[in-house]
CSV table of C-alpha atoms and ligand atoms in Angstrom, one decimal:
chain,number,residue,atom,x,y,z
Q,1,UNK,CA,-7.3,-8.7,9.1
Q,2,UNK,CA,-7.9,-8.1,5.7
Q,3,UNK,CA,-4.3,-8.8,4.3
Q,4,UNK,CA,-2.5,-11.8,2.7
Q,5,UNK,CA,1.1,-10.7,4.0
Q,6,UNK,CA,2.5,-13.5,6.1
Q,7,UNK,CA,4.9,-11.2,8.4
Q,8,UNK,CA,2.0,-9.3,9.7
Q,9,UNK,CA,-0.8,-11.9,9.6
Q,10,UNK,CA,2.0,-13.6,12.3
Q,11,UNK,CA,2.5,-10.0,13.9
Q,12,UNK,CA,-1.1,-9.0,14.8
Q,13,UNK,CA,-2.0,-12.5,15.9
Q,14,UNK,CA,-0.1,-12.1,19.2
Q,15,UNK,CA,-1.4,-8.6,19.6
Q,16,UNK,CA,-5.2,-7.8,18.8
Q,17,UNK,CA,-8.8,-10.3,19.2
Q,18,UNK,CA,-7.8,-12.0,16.0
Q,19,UNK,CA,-11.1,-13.9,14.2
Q,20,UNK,CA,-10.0,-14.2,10.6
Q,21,UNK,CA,-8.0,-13.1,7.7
Q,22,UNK,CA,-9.9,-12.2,4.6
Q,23,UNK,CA,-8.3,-12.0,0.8
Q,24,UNK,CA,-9.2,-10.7,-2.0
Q,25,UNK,CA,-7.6,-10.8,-5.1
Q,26,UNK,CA,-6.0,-7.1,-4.8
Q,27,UNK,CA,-5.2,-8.0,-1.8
Q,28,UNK,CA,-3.2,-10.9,-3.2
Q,29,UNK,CA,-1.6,-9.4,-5.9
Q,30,UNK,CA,0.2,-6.9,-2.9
Q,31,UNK,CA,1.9,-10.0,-1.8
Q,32,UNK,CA,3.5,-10.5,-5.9
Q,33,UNK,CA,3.0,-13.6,-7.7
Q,34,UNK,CA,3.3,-16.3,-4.8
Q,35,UNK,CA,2.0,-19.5,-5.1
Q,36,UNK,CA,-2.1,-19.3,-4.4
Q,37,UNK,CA,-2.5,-22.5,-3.0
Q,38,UNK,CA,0.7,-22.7,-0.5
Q,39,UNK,CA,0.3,-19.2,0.2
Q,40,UNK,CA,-3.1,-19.5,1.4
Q,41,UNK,CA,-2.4,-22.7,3.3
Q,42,UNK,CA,0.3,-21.0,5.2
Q,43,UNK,CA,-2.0,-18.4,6.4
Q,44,UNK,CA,-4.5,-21.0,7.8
Q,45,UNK,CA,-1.9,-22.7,9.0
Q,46,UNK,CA,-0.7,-19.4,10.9
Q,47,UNK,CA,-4.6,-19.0,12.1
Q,48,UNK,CA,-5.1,-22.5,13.5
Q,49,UNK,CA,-8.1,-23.7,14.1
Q,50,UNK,CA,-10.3,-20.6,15.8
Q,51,UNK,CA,-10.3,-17.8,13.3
Q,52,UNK,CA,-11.0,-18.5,10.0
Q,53,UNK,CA,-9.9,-17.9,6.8
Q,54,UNK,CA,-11.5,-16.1,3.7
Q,55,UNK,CA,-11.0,-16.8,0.5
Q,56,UNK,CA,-12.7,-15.0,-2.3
Q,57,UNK,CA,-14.0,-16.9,-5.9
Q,58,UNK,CA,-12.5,-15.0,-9.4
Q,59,UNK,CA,-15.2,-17.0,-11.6
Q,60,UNK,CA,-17.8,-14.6,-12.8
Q,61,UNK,CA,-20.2,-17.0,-14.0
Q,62,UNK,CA,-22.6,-18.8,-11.4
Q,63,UNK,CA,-21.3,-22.4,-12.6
Q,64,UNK,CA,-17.6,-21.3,-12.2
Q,65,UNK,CA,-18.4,-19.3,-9.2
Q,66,UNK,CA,-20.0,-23.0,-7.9
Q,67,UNK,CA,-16.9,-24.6,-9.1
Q,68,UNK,CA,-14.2,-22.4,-7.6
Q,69,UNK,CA,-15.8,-22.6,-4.1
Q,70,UNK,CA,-15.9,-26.8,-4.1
Q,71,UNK,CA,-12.0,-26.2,-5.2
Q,72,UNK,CA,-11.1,-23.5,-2.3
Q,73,UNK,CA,-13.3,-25.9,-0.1
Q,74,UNK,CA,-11.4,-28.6,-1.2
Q,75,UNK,CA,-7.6,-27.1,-0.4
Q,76,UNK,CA,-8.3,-25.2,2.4
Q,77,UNK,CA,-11.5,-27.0,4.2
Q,78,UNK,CA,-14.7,-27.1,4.9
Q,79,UNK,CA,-14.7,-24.5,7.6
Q,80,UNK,CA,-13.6,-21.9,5.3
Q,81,UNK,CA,-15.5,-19.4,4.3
Q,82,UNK,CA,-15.9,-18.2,0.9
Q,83,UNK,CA,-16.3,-14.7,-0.3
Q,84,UNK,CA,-18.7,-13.8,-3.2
Q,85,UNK,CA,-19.4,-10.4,-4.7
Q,86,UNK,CA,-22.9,-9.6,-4.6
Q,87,UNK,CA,-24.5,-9.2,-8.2
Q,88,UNK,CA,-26.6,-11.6,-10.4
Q,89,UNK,CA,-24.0,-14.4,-10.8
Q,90,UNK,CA,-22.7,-14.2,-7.3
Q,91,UNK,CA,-26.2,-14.1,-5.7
Q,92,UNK,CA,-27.2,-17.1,-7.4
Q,93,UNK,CA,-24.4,-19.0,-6.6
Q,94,UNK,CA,-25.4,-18.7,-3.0
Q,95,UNK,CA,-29.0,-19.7,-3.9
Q,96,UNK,CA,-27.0,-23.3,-5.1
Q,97,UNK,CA,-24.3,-23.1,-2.3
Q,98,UNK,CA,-26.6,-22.6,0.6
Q,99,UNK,CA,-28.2,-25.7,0.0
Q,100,UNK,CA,-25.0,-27.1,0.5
Q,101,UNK,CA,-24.3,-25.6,4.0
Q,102,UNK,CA,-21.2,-23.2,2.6
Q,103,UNK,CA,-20.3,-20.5,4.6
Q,104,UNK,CA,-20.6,-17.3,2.6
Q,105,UNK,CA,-19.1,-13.8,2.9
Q,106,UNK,CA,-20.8,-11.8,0.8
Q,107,UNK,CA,-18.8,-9.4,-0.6
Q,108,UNK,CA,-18.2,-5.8,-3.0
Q,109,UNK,CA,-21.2,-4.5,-1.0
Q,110,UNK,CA,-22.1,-0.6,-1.8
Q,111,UNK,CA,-25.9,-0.4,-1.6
Q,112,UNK,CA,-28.5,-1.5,0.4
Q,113,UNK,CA,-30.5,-3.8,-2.2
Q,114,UNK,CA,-27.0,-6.1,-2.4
Q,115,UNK,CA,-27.5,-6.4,1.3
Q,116,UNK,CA,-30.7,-7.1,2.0
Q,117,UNK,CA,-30.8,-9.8,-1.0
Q,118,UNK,CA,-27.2,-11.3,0.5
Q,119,UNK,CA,-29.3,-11.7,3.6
Q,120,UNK,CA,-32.3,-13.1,2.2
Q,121,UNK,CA,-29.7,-16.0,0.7
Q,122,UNK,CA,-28.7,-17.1,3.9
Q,123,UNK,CA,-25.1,-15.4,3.7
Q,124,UNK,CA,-23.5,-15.6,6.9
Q,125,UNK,CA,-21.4,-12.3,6.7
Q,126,UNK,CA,-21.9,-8.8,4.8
Q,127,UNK,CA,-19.0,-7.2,3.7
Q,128,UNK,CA,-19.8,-3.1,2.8
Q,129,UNK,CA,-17.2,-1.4,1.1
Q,130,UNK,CA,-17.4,1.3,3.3
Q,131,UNK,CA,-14.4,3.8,2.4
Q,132,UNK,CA,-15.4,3.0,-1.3
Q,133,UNK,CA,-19.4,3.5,-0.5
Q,134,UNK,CA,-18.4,7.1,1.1
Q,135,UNK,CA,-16.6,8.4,-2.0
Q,136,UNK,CA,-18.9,7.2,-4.1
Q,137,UNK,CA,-21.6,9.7,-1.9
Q,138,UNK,CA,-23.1,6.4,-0.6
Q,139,UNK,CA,-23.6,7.1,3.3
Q,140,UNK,CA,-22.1,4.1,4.4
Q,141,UNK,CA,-23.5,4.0,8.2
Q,142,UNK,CA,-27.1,4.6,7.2
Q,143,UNK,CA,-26.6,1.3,5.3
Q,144,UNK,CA,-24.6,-0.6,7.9
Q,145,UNK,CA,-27.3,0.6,10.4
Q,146,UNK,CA,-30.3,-0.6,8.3
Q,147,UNK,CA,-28.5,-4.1,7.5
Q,148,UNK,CA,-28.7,-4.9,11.1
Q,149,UNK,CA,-31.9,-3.2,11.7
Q,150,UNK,CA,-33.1,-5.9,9.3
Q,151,UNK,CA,-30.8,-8.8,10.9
Q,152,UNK,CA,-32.2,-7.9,14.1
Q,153,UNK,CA,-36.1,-7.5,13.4
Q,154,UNK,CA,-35.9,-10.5,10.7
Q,155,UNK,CA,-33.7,-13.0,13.3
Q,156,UNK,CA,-30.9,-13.9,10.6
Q,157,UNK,CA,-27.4,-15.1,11.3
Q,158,UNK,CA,-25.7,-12.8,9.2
Q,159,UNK,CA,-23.1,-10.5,10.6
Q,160,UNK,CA,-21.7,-7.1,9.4
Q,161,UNK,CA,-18.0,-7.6,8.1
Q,162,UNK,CA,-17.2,-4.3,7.4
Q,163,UNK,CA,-14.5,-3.3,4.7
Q,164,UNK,CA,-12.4,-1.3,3.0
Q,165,UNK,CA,-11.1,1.2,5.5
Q,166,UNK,CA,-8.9,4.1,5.1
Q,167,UNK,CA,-8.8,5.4,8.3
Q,168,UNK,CA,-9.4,4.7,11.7
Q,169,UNK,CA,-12.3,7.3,12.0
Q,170,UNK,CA,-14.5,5.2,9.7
Q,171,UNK,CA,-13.8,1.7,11.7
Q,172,UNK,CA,-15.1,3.5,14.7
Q,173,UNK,CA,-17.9,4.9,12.9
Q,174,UNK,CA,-18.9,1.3,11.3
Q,175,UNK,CA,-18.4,-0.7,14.5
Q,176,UNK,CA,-20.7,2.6,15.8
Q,177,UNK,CA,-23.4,2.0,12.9
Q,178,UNK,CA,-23.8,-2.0,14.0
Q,179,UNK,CA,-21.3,-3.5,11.6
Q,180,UNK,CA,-20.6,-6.8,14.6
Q,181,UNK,CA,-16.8,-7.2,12.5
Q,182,UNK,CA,-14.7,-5.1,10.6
Q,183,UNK,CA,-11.7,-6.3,8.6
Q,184,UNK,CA,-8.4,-3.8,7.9
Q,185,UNK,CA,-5.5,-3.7,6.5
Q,186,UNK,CA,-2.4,-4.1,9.5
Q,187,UNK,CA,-1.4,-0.4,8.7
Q,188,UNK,CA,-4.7,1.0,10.3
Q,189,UNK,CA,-4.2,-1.1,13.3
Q,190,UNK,CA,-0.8,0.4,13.9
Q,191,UNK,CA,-2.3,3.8,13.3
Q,192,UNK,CA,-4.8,3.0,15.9
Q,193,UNK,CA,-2.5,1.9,18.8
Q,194,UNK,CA,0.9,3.2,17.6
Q,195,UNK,CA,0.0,7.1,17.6
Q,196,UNK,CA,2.1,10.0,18.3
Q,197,UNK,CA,-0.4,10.9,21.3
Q,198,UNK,CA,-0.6,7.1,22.7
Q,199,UNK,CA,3.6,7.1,22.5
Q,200,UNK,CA,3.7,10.2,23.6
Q,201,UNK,CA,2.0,9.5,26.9
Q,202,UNK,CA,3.5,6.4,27.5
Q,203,UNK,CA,7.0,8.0,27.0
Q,204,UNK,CA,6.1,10.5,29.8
Q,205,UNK,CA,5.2,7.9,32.4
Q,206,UNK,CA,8.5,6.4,31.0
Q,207,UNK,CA,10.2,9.7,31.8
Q,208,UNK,CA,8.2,10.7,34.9
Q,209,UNK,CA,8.9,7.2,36.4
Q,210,UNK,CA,12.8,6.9,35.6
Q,211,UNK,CA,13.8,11.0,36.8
Q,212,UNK,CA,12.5,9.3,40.3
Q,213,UNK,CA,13.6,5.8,40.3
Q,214,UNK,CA,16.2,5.6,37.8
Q,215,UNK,CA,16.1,3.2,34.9
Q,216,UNK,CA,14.2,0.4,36.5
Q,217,UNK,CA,10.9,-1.1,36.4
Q,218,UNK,CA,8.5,-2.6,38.8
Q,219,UNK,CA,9.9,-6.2,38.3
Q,220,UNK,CA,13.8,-5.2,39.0
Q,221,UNK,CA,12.7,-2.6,41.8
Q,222,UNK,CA,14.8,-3.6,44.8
Q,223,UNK,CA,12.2,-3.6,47.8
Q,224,UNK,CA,13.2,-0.3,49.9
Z,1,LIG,O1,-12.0,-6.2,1.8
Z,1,LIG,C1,-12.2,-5.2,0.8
Z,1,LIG,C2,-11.1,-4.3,0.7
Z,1,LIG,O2,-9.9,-5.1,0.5
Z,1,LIG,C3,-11.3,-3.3,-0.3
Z,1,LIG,O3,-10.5,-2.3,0.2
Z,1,LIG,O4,-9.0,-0.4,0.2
Z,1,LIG,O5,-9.5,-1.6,-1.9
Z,1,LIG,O6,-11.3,-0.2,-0.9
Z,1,LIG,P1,-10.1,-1.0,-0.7
């Protein structure tokens, strides 16, 4: 899930395959001015110990990028994985960090040479922008699909983390394309199993079932 809100981050948790919660720091600054380190903790807390937690750096140099991940590794653990966007700084704070067995998300992908190189550094997931890739004319899936044509024919670890979705057409159309994970905001998720056609047609079987055998259900049907 690629939210910081507490409520939903709870919600979804009992509902879909939850692997991880990813921030950002937009997606931080939805949540108002809370308290970074508490806030954060609360939300690994929430996850437990098997999804995982992804916290981005806000450094733009390679030292402070270096610095801010041995800080967010030191609050939040080991185990998390930190998110760096992909340019000059960020890619050679993975050079430095991947000697150091981090766990990296590489992230603010939009074209294929930020990919491959995030692959060549060892990251262990990709994030694409893909919503932001398509309206900038970059075609998204021919991007997601080379990235794993590459992790495929070269043997890497990395997995597609797909991103930045705006509707539910473009998660199916990433997942379609290779991307192995996607991350979304909770309001897509409702969109994709909350729909007028899905309620509708559970509402008939509602109404289909209780015009025969009243306002029951299988578990209080008396056996005739
Ligand atoms: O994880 C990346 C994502 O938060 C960016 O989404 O909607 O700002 O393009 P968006």
């Amino acid at each position: 899930m690629d939210t910081a809100n507490i409520a939903e981050i709870k919600k979804y948790k009992e509902i879909i395959p939850l692997t991880g919660v990813t921030t950002n720091p937009s997606i931080l600054k939805k949540e108002g001015r809370t308290a970074f380190f508490d806030h954060l903790l609360k939300i690994k807390n929430i996850l437990g110990t098997k999804c995982s937690l992804h916290v981005q750096v806000v450094a733009t140099t390679t030292e402070g990028i270096v610095q801010d991940v041995h800080k967010i590794l030191d609050v939040f653990g080991k185990e998390t994985y930190v998110k760096i966007p992909i340019n000059e700084a960020g890619l050679a704070a993975i050079k430095i960090l991947k000697g150091e067995n981090v766990k990296i998300t590489a992230t603010s992908i939009y074209t294929a040479i930020q990919g491959y190189l995030a692959i060549a550094a060892g990251a262990d997931y990709l994030a694409p922008y893909y919503n932001r890739m398509m309206n900038n004319n970059i075609d998204a899936n021919k991007i997601i699909a080379a990235f794993n044509k590459v992790i495929v024919r070269e043997n890497k670890p990395t997995k597609i983390l797909a991103a930045s979705f705006h509707t539910v057409g473009q998660i199916v159309e990433a997942i379609d394309s290779g991307s192995q994970a996607i991350t979304v905001n909770p309001s897509l998720i409702k969109e994709g199993l909350e729909s007028h056609i899905i309620n509708d047609a559970i509402a008939d079987f509602t109404h289909d079932w209780e015009s025969v055998y009243g306002q029951t259900t299988i578990s209080t049907l008396t056996s005739e």
